[in-house]
PDB file of C-alpha atoms in Angstrom:
ATOM      1  CA  UNK A   1      -6.137 -22.707 -18.279  1.00 61.00           C
ATOM      2  CA  UNK A   2      -2.597 -23.791 -17.397  1.00 85.00           C
ATOM      3  CA  UNK A   3      -0.655 -20.535 -17.466  1.00 91.00           C
ATOM      4  CA  UNK A   4       3.085 -20.372 -18.009  1.00 94.00           C
ATOM      5  CA  UNK A   5       4.828 -17.118 -17.048  1.00 97.00           C
ATOM      6  CA  UNK A   6       8.483 -16.584 -17.956  1.00 97.00           C
ATOM      7  CA  UNK A   7      10.804 -13.728 -18.772  1.00 98.00           C
ATOM      8  CA  UNK A   8      11.301 -12.542 -22.321  1.00 97.00           C
ATOM      9  CA  UNK A   9      14.947 -13.522 -21.894  1.00 97.00           C
ATOM     10  CA  UNK A  10      13.835 -17.115 -21.303  1.00 97.00           C
ATOM     11  CA  UNK A  11      11.345 -17.052 -24.184  1.00 96.00           C
ATOM     12  CA  UNK A  12      12.974 -14.866 -26.885  1.00 95.00           C
ATOM     13  CA  UNK A  13      10.573 -16.249 -29.482  1.00 94.00           C
ATOM     14  CA  UNK A  14       7.946 -13.852 -28.091  1.00 94.00           C
ATOM     15  CA  UNK A  15      10.006 -10.801 -29.061  1.00 93.00           C
ATOM     16  CA  UNK A  16       8.681 -10.654 -32.622  1.00 89.00           C
ATOM     17  CA  UNK A  17       5.029 -10.647 -31.574  1.00 89.00           C
ATOM     18  CA  UNK A  18       5.153  -8.961 -28.166  1.00 90.00           C
ATOM     19  CA  UNK A  19       3.300  -5.864 -29.360  1.00 92.00           C
ATOM     20  CA  UNK A  20       0.828  -7.642 -31.650  1.00 90.00           C
ATOM     21  CA  UNK A  21      -1.405  -8.793 -28.795  1.00 90.00           C
ATOM     22  CA  UNK A  22      -4.889  -7.287 -29.089  1.00 92.00           C
ATOM     23  CA  UNK A  23      -5.328  -4.811 -26.248  1.00 92.00           C
ATOM     24  CA  UNK A  24      -7.661  -2.103 -24.970  1.00 92.00           C
ATOM     25  CA  UNK A  25      -5.233   0.811 -24.548  1.00 95.00           C
ATOM     26  CA  UNK A  26      -6.499   4.092 -25.991  1.00 97.00           C
ATOM     27  CA  UNK A  27      -4.400   5.504 -28.812  1.00 98.00           C
ATOM     28  CA  UNK A  28      -3.453   8.695 -26.950  1.00 98.00           C
ATOM     29  CA  UNK A  29      -2.008   6.684 -24.052  1.00 97.00           C
ATOM     30  CA  UNK A  30       0.449   5.125 -26.492  1.00 97.00           C
ATOM     31  CA  UNK A  31       1.693   8.565 -27.567  1.00 98.00           C
ATOM     32  CA  UNK A  32       3.629   9.518 -24.442  1.00 98.00           C
ATOM     33  CA  UNK A  33       7.055  10.532 -25.845  1.00 98.00           C
ATOM     34  CA  UNK A  34       8.929   9.282 -22.769  1.00 98.00           C
ATOM     35  CA  UNK A  35       7.907   5.745 -23.724  1.00 98.00           C
ATOM     36  CA  UNK A  36      10.517   5.915 -26.489  1.00 97.00           C
ATOM     37  CA  UNK A  37      13.213   5.667 -23.811  1.00 98.00           C
ATOM     38  CA  UNK A  38      11.984   2.189 -22.862  1.00 98.00           C
ATOM     39  CA  UNK A  39       9.829   0.274 -25.320  1.00 97.00           C
ATOM     40  CA  UNK A  40      12.160   0.262 -28.352  1.00 96.00           C
ATOM     41  CA  UNK A  41      14.774  -1.407 -26.107  1.00 95.00           C
ATOM     42  CA  UNK A  42      12.588  -4.021 -24.409  1.00 95.00           C
ATOM     43  CA  UNK A  43      13.867  -6.944 -26.488  1.00 93.00           C
ATOM     44  CA  UNK A  44      17.523  -5.995 -25.980  1.00 94.00           C
ATOM     45  CA  UNK A  45      18.136  -4.099 -22.751  1.00 95.00           C
ATOM     46  CA  UNK A  46      15.051  -5.071 -20.750  1.00 96.00           C
ATOM     47  CA  UNK A  47      14.293  -8.637 -21.770  1.00 96.00           C
ATOM     48  CA  UNK A  48      14.922  -9.803 -18.191  1.00 97.00           C
ATOM     49  CA  UNK A  49      12.468  -7.203 -16.875  1.00 98.00           C
ATOM     50  CA  UNK A  50       9.554  -8.278 -19.064  1.00 98.00           C
ATOM     51  CA  UNK A  51       7.314 -11.228 -18.267  1.00 98.00           C
ATOM     52  CA  UNK A  52       5.321 -13.044 -20.936  1.00 97.00           C
ATOM     53  CA  UNK A  53       2.509 -15.507 -20.381  1.00 96.00           C
ATOM     54  CA  UNK A  54       1.000 -18.184 -22.576  1.00 93.00           C
ATOM     55  CA  UNK A  55      -1.298 -21.117 -21.833  1.00 88.00           C
ATOM     56  CA  UNK A  56      -1.793 -24.712 -22.817  1.00 82.00           C
ATOM     57  CA  UNK A  57      -4.681 -23.808 -25.137  1.00 79.00           C
ATOM     58  CA  UNK A  58      -2.411 -21.882 -27.507  1.00 81.00           C
ATOM     59  CA  UNK A  59       1.235 -22.520 -26.601  1.00 84.00           C
ATOM     60  CA  UNK A  60       3.528 -19.871 -27.999  1.00 81.00           C
ATOM     61  CA  UNK A  61       0.813 -17.230 -28.323  1.00 88.00           C
ATOM     62  CA  UNK A  62       1.041 -14.531 -25.654  1.00 92.00           C
ATOM     63  CA  UNK A  63      -1.990 -14.046 -23.445  1.00 94.00           C
ATOM     64  CA  UNK A  64      -0.422 -11.316 -21.287  1.00 96.00           C
ATOM     65  CA  UNK A  65       2.741  -9.333 -20.705  1.00 97.00           C
ATOM     66  CA  UNK A  66       4.147  -7.387 -17.775  1.00 98.00           C
ATOM     67  CA  UNK A  67       6.880  -4.769 -18.066  1.00 98.00           C
ATOM     68  CA  UNK A  68       9.212  -3.436 -15.367  1.00 98.00           C
ATOM     69  CA  UNK A  69      12.079  -0.973 -15.329  1.00 98.00           C
ATOM     70  CA  UNK A  70      15.010  -0.821 -12.879  1.00 98.00           C
ATOM     71  CA  UNK A  71      16.114   2.675 -11.921  1.00 98.00           C
ATOM     72  CA  UNK A  72      18.095   4.711  -9.400  1.00 97.00           C
ATOM     73  CA  UNK A  73      15.743   6.038  -6.744  1.00 96.00           C
ATOM     74  CA  UNK A  74      15.998   9.626  -5.619  1.00 86.00           C
ATOM     75  CA  UNK A  75      14.355  10.825  -2.419  1.00 88.00           C
ATOM     76  CA  UNK A  76      11.627   8.332  -1.576  1.00 90.00           C
ATOM     77  CA  UNK A  77      11.951   6.735  -5.000  1.00 92.00           C
ATOM     78  CA  UNK A  78       8.398   7.719  -5.926  1.00 98.00           C
ATOM     79  CA  UNK A  79       8.727  10.764  -8.189  1.00 97.00           C
ATOM     80  CA  UNK A  80       5.854  13.146  -8.876  1.00 98.00           C
ATOM     81  CA  UNK A  81       6.286  12.405 -12.577  1.00 98.00           C
ATOM     82  CA  UNK A  82       5.534   8.749 -11.864  1.00 98.00           C
ATOM     83  CA  UNK A  83       5.566   6.594 -14.999  1.00 98.00           C
ATOM     84  CA  UNK A  84       7.553   9.105 -17.017  1.00 98.00           C
ATOM     85  CA  UNK A  85       9.911   9.629 -14.096  1.00 98.00           C
ATOM     86  CA  UNK A  86      10.944   6.012 -13.557  1.00 98.00           C
ATOM     87  CA  UNK A  87      11.444   5.438 -17.292  1.00 98.00           C
ATOM     88  CA  UNK A  88      13.650   8.530 -17.475  1.00 98.00           C
ATOM     89  CA  UNK A  89      15.536   7.526 -14.324  1.00 98.00           C
ATOM     90  CA  UNK A  90      16.076   4.026 -15.719  1.00 98.00           C
ATOM     91  CA  UNK A  91      17.433   5.443 -18.970  1.00 98.00           C
ATOM     92  CA  UNK A  92      19.774   7.854 -17.164  1.00 97.00           C
ATOM     93  CA  UNK A  93      21.063   5.127 -14.857  1.00 97.00           C
ATOM     94  CA  UNK A  94      21.992   2.965 -17.821  1.00 96.00           C
ATOM     95  CA  UNK A  95      23.620   5.837 -19.713  1.00 96.00           C
ATOM     96  CA  UNK A  96      25.635   6.834 -16.645  1.00 97.00           C
ATOM     97  CA  UNK A  97      26.649   3.285 -15.783  1.00 97.00           C
ATOM     98  CA  UNK A  98      24.874   3.390 -12.417  1.00 97.00           C
ATOM     99  CA  UNK A  99      23.603   0.320 -10.616  1.00 97.00           C
ATOM    100  CA  UNK A 100      19.801   0.483 -10.174  1.00 97.00           C
ATOM    101  CA  UNK A 101      18.577   0.287  -6.590  1.00 97.00           C
ATOM    102  CA  UNK A 102      14.841   0.227  -7.308  1.00 98.00           C
ATOM    103  CA  UNK A 103      12.413  -1.383  -9.732  1.00 98.00           C
ATOM    104  CA  UNK A 104       9.029  -0.193 -10.931  1.00 98.00           C
ATOM    105  CA  UNK A 105       6.204  -1.930 -12.716  1.00 98.00           C
ATOM    106  CA  UNK A 106       5.189  -0.091 -15.894  1.00 98.00           C
ATOM    107  CA  UNK A 107       2.272  -2.041 -17.331  1.00 98.00           C
ATOM    108  CA  UNK A 108       0.343  -5.255 -17.342  1.00 97.00           C
ATOM    109  CA  UNK A 109      -1.510  -5.966 -20.564  1.00 97.00           C
ATOM    110  CA  UNK A 110      -3.922  -8.872 -20.877  1.00 96.00           C
ATOM    111  CA  UNK A 111      -5.171  -9.946 -24.293  1.00 94.00           C
ATOM    112  CA  UNK A 112      -8.578  -8.399 -24.947  1.00 92.00           C
ATOM    113  CA  UNK A 113     -10.502 -11.666 -25.217  1.00 91.00           C
ATOM    114  CA  UNK A 114      -9.127 -12.925 -21.892  1.00 90.00           C
ATOM    115  CA  UNK A 115      -9.719  -9.870 -19.739  1.00 91.00           C
ATOM    116  CA  UNK A 116     -11.828 -10.403 -16.645  1.00 90.00           C
ATOM    117  CA  UNK A 117     -10.394 -13.847 -15.912  1.00 89.00           C
ATOM    118  CA  UNK A 118      -8.049 -12.819 -13.105  1.00 92.00           C
ATOM    119  CA  UNK A 119      -4.889 -12.876 -15.196  1.00 95.00           C
ATOM    120  CA  UNK A 120      -3.814  -9.413 -14.095  1.00 96.00           C
ATOM    121  CA  UNK A 121      -3.633 -10.559 -10.476  1.00 96.00           C
ATOM    122  CA  UNK A 122      -1.490 -13.527 -11.473  1.00 96.00           C
ATOM    123  CA  UNK A 123       0.856 -11.185 -13.339  1.00 97.00           C
ATOM    124  CA  UNK A 124       1.133  -8.887 -10.305  1.00 98.00           C
ATOM    125  CA  UNK A 125       2.146 -11.883  -8.186  1.00 98.00           C
ATOM    126  CA  UNK A 126       4.655 -12.966 -10.847  1.00 98.00           C
ATOM    127  CA  UNK A 127       6.163  -9.479 -10.987  1.00 98.00           C
ATOM    128  CA  UNK A 128       6.591  -9.490  -7.216  1.00 98.00           C
ATOM    129  CA  UNK A 129       8.326 -12.865  -7.326  1.00 98.00           C
ATOM    130  CA  UNK A 130      10.588 -11.875 -10.195  1.00 98.00           C
ATOM    131  CA  UNK A 131      11.573  -8.541  -8.634  1.00 98.00           C
ATOM    132  CA  UNK A 132      12.525 -10.435  -5.466  1.00 98.00           C
ATOM    133  CA  UNK A 133      14.614 -12.896  -7.501  1.00 97.00           C
ATOM    134  CA  UNK A 134      16.434  -9.945  -9.033  1.00 97.00           C
ATOM    135  CA  UNK A 135      17.406  -8.846  -5.525  1.00 97.00           C
ATOM    136  CA  UNK A 136      15.029  -5.945  -4.970  1.00 97.00           C
ATOM    137  CA  UNK A 137      13.345  -5.522  -1.601  1.00 97.00           C
ATOM    138  CA  UNK A 138      10.392  -3.518  -2.931  1.00 98.00           C
ATOM    139  CA  UNK A 139       8.425  -3.367  -6.166  1.00 98.00           C
ATOM    140  CA  UNK A 140       6.767  -0.028  -6.796  1.00 98.00           C
ATOM    141  CA  UNK A 141       4.094   0.841  -9.348  1.00 98.00           C
ATOM    142  CA  UNK A 142       2.532   4.064 -10.651  1.00 98.00           C
ATOM    143  CA  UNK A 143      -0.932   2.548 -10.950  1.00 98.00           C
ATOM    144  CA  UNK A 144      -3.473   3.798 -13.483  1.00 98.00           C
ATOM    145  CA  UNK A 145      -6.821   3.160 -11.716  1.00 98.00           C
ATOM    146  CA  UNK A 146      -9.039   1.498 -14.284  1.00 96.00           C
ATOM    147  CA  UNK A 147     -12.346   3.160 -13.355  1.00 98.00           C
ATOM    148  CA  UNK A 148     -11.034   6.682 -12.811  1.00 98.00           C
ATOM    149  CA  UNK A 149     -11.952   7.584 -16.403  1.00 98.00           C
ATOM    150  CA  UNK A 150     -15.605   7.480 -15.318  1.00 98.00           C
ATOM    151  CA  UNK A 151     -14.880  10.437 -13.006  1.00 98.00           C
ATOM    152  CA  UNK A 152     -12.479  12.682 -14.957  1.00 98.00           C
ATOM    153  CA  UNK A 153     -13.197  15.743 -12.785  1.00 98.00           C
ATOM    154  CA  UNK A 154     -12.680  13.987  -9.445  1.00 98.00           C
ATOM    155  CA  UNK A 155      -9.241  14.821  -7.982  1.00 98.00           C
ATOM    156  CA  UNK A 156      -7.028  11.757  -7.924  1.00 98.00           C
ATOM    157  CA  UNK A 157      -6.127  12.493  -4.295  1.00 98.00           C
ATOM    158  CA  UNK A 158      -9.790  11.892  -3.454  1.00 98.00           C
ATOM    159  CA  UNK A 159     -10.358   8.943  -5.774  1.00 98.00           C
ATOM    160  CA  UNK A 160      -7.195   7.006  -4.890  1.00 98.00           C
ATOM    161  CA  UNK A 161      -7.977   6.741  -1.197  1.00 98.00           C
ATOM    162  CA  UNK A 162     -11.692   6.041  -1.512  1.00 98.00           C
ATOM    163  CA  UNK A 163     -12.611   2.755   0.169  1.00 98.00           C
ATOM    164  CA  UNK A 164     -15.445   0.262   0.151  1.00 97.00           C
ATOM    165  CA  UNK A 165     -17.204  -0.733   3.393  1.00 98.00           C
ATOM    166  CA  UNK A 166     -14.829  -3.709   3.687  1.00 97.00           C
ATOM    167  CA  UNK A 167     -11.835  -1.351   3.781  1.00 97.00           C
ATOM    168  CA  UNK A 168     -10.481  -2.236   0.352  1.00 98.00           C
ATOM    169  CA  UNK A 169      -9.978   0.409  -2.356  1.00 98.00           C
ATOM    170  CA  UNK A 170     -12.987   1.507  -4.389  1.00 98.00           C
ATOM    171  CA  UNK A 171     -11.065   1.067  -7.640  1.00 98.00           C
ATOM    172  CA  UNK A 172     -10.760  -2.557  -8.876  1.00 98.00           C
ATOM    173  CA  UNK A 173      -7.166  -2.259 -10.125  1.00 98.00           C
ATOM    174  CA  UNK A 174      -6.001  -0.682  -6.885  1.00 98.00           C
ATOM    175  CA  UNK A 175      -7.810  -3.506  -5.078  1.00 98.00           C
ATOM    176  CA  UNK A 176      -5.795  -6.095  -7.017  1.00 98.00           C
ATOM    177  CA  UNK A 177      -2.561  -4.489  -5.835  1.00 98.00           C
ATOM    178  CA  UNK A 178      -3.679  -4.132  -2.219  1.00 98.00           C
ATOM    179  CA  UNK A 179      -4.857  -7.737  -2.094  1.00 98.00           C
ATOM    180  CA  UNK A 180      -1.421  -8.751  -3.394  1.00 97.00           C
ATOM    181  CA  UNK A 181       0.199  -6.965  -0.448  1.00 97.00           C
ATOM    182  CA  UNK A 182       0.710  -3.416  -1.713  1.00 98.00           C
ATOM    183  CA  UNK A 183       0.220  -0.171   0.149  1.00 98.00           C
ATOM    184  CA  UNK A 184      -1.255   2.923  -1.497  1.00 98.00           C
ATOM    185  CA  UNK A 185       1.252   5.682  -0.741  1.00 98.00           C
ATOM    186  CA  UNK A 186       0.516   8.862  -2.671  1.00 98.00           C
ATOM    187  CA  UNK A 187      -0.514  10.413  -5.961  1.00 98.00           C
ATOM    188  CA  UNK A 188       1.910  11.009  -8.841  1.00 98.00           C
ATOM    189  CA  UNK A 189       0.243  14.201 -10.158  1.00 98.00           C
ATOM    190  CA  UNK A 190       1.973  14.264 -13.552  1.00 98.00           C
ATOM    191  CA  UNK A 191       2.757  10.633 -14.159  1.00 98.00           C
ATOM    192  CA  UNK A 192       2.211  10.741 -17.920  1.00 98.00           C
ATOM    193  CA  UNK A 193       2.267  13.840 -20.138  1.00 98.00           C
ATOM    194  CA  UNK A 194       1.034  13.568 -23.717  1.00 98.00           C
ATOM    195  CA  UNK A 195       1.321  16.713 -25.870  1.00 98.00           C
ATOM    196  CA  UNK A 196       0.086  16.973 -29.427  1.00 98.00           C
ATOM    197  CA  UNK A 197      -1.184  19.296 -32.109  1.00 98.00           C
ATOM    198  CA  UNK A 198      -4.935  19.604 -32.480  1.00 98.00           C
ATOM    199  CA  UNK A 199      -4.720  17.543 -35.670  1.00 98.00           C
ATOM    200  CA  UNK A 200      -2.935  14.778 -33.771  1.00 98.00           C
ATOM    201  CA  UNK A 201      -5.512  14.771 -30.981  1.00 98.00           C
ATOM    202  CA  UNK A 202      -8.326  14.653 -33.529  1.00 98.00           C
ATOM    203  CA  UNK A 203      -6.689  11.633 -35.152  1.00 98.00           C
ATOM    204  CA  UNK A 204      -6.117   9.897 -31.806  1.00 98.00           C
ATOM    205  CA  UNK A 205      -9.618  10.465 -30.433  1.00 98.00           C
ATOM    206  CA  UNK A 206     -12.010  11.340 -33.264  1.00 98.00           C
ATOM    207  CA  UNK A 207     -13.041  14.452 -31.304  1.00 98.00           C
ATOM    208  CA  UNK A 208     -13.139  17.953 -32.885  1.00 98.00           C
ATOM    209  CA  UNK A 209     -10.800  19.772 -30.467  1.00 98.00           C
ATOM    210  CA  UNK A 210     -12.161  23.058 -31.754  1.00 98.00           C
ATOM    211  CA  UNK A 211     -12.851  24.881 -28.477  1.00 98.00           C
ATOM    212  CA  UNK A 212     -10.385  26.081 -25.858  1.00 98.00           C
ATOM    213  CA  UNK A 213     -10.417  24.637 -22.372  1.00 98.00           C
ATOM    214  CA  UNK A 214     -10.833  21.160 -20.881  1.00 98.00           C
ATOM    215  CA  UNK A 215     -11.939  18.351 -23.175  1.00 98.00           C
ATOM    216  CA  UNK A 216     -13.321  15.101 -21.827  1.00 98.00           C
ATOM    217  CA  UNK A 217     -11.770  12.235 -23.785  1.00 98.00           C
ATOM    218  CA  UNK A 218     -13.077   8.662 -23.437  1.00 98.00           C
ATOM    219  CA  UNK A 219     -10.577   6.661 -21.412  1.00 98.00           C
ATOM    220  CA  UNK A 220      -8.733   9.699 -20.060  1.00 98.00           C
ATOM    221  CA  UNK A 221      -8.439   9.977 -16.289  1.00 98.00           C
ATOM    222  CA  UNK A 222      -8.582  13.785 -16.397  1.00 98.00           C
ATOM    223  CA  UNK A 223      -9.700  16.290 -19.048  1.00 98.00           C
ATOM    224  CA  UNK A 224      -7.274  17.208 -21.816  1.00 98.00           C
ATOM    225  CA  UNK A 225      -6.309  20.884 -21.956  1.00 98.00           C
ATOM    226  CA  UNK A 226      -6.988  22.340 -25.416  1.00 98.00           C
ATOM    227  CA  UNK A 227      -5.430  25.596 -26.644  1.00 98.00           C
ATOM    228  CA  UNK A 228      -6.958  26.408 -30.019  1.00 98.00           C
ATOM    229  CA  UNK A 229      -5.049  29.674 -30.546  1.00 98.00           C
ATOM    230  CA  UNK A 230      -1.697  27.931 -30.156  1.00 98.00           C
ATOM    231  CA  UNK A 231      -2.707  24.691 -31.917  1.00 98.00           C
ATOM    232  CA  UNK A 232      -1.936  22.198 -29.214  1.00 98.00           C
ATOM    233  CA  UNK A 233      -3.535  20.076 -26.514  1.00 98.00           C
ATOM    234  CA  UNK A 234      -1.870  18.474 -23.508  1.00 98.00           C
ATOM    235  CA  UNK A 235      -2.959  15.562 -21.363  1.00 98.00           C
ATOM    236  CA  UNK A 236      -1.476  15.337 -17.869  1.00 98.00           C
ATOM    237  CA  UNK A 237      -2.402  12.054 -16.231  1.00 98.00           C
ATOM    238  CA  UNK A 238      -2.109  11.450 -12.500  1.00 98.00           C
ATOM    239  CA  UNK A 239      -1.370   7.940 -11.293  1.00 98.00           C
ATOM    240  CA  UNK A 240      -1.244   6.371  -7.843  1.00 98.00           C
ATOM    241  CA  UNK A 241       1.988   5.195  -6.284  1.00 98.00           C
ATOM    242  CA  UNK A 242       1.784   1.828  -4.555  1.00 98.00           C
ATOM    243  CA  UNK A 243       4.617  -0.107  -2.938  1.00 98.00           C
ATOM    244  CA  UNK A 244       4.895  -3.889  -2.706  1.00 98.00           C
ATOM    245  CA  UNK A 245       7.260  -4.997   0.094  1.00 98.00           C
ATOM    246  CA  UNK A 246       9.044  -8.177  -0.988  1.00 97.00           C
ATOM    247  CA  UNK A 247      10.674  -9.239   2.266  1.00 81.00           C
TER     248      UNK A 247
END
């Protein structure tokens, strides 16, 4: 496979089909309301912060995408609200006319039929290179460890720093980042917050949501809190902050 990775600004023809790529994201993950401050504006405001990849087998058909957001860092630049936090900070910086001094990865999505072929690692490397070209000295990422859903009751602070005998992270997605040169820094305890009525959660998951307390949802990194009396459920997802030095 000869892979070509460019920005959406360089390949605007991908804009119309960017979200049509078959993926494996769970429906509830796509319901984070903070996402509305970024994704509707990708093809206009953020087209130079989105990478698209196609190959010689099907030129013009996306095989992967990678999204980043520039923002104004506060404190150490790694907010406790992680993914939500950098999207909000990026939105506020633009509205206030501030010059971003940091950039965060938001997602890498590989087409379902091509997962497991190492494309995600190539996209991480491409994001690092592009962030450096944009003048940033560090690329940060609130990483969603891809096997954490198998241990929803394990604290992220324990899971994130678990290592194999060779010293690399236990989690495969964290390993990809570390092998690319990243450092695992800390946990973002409320990186993504997804609220919904019980009817919405039933539609998103196919689960009954008829008992109060924690509900284990396939694909969720932690249990979803269900409040039957007040007709809502809330998912608070922790992520793991990693930093990629670029110089």
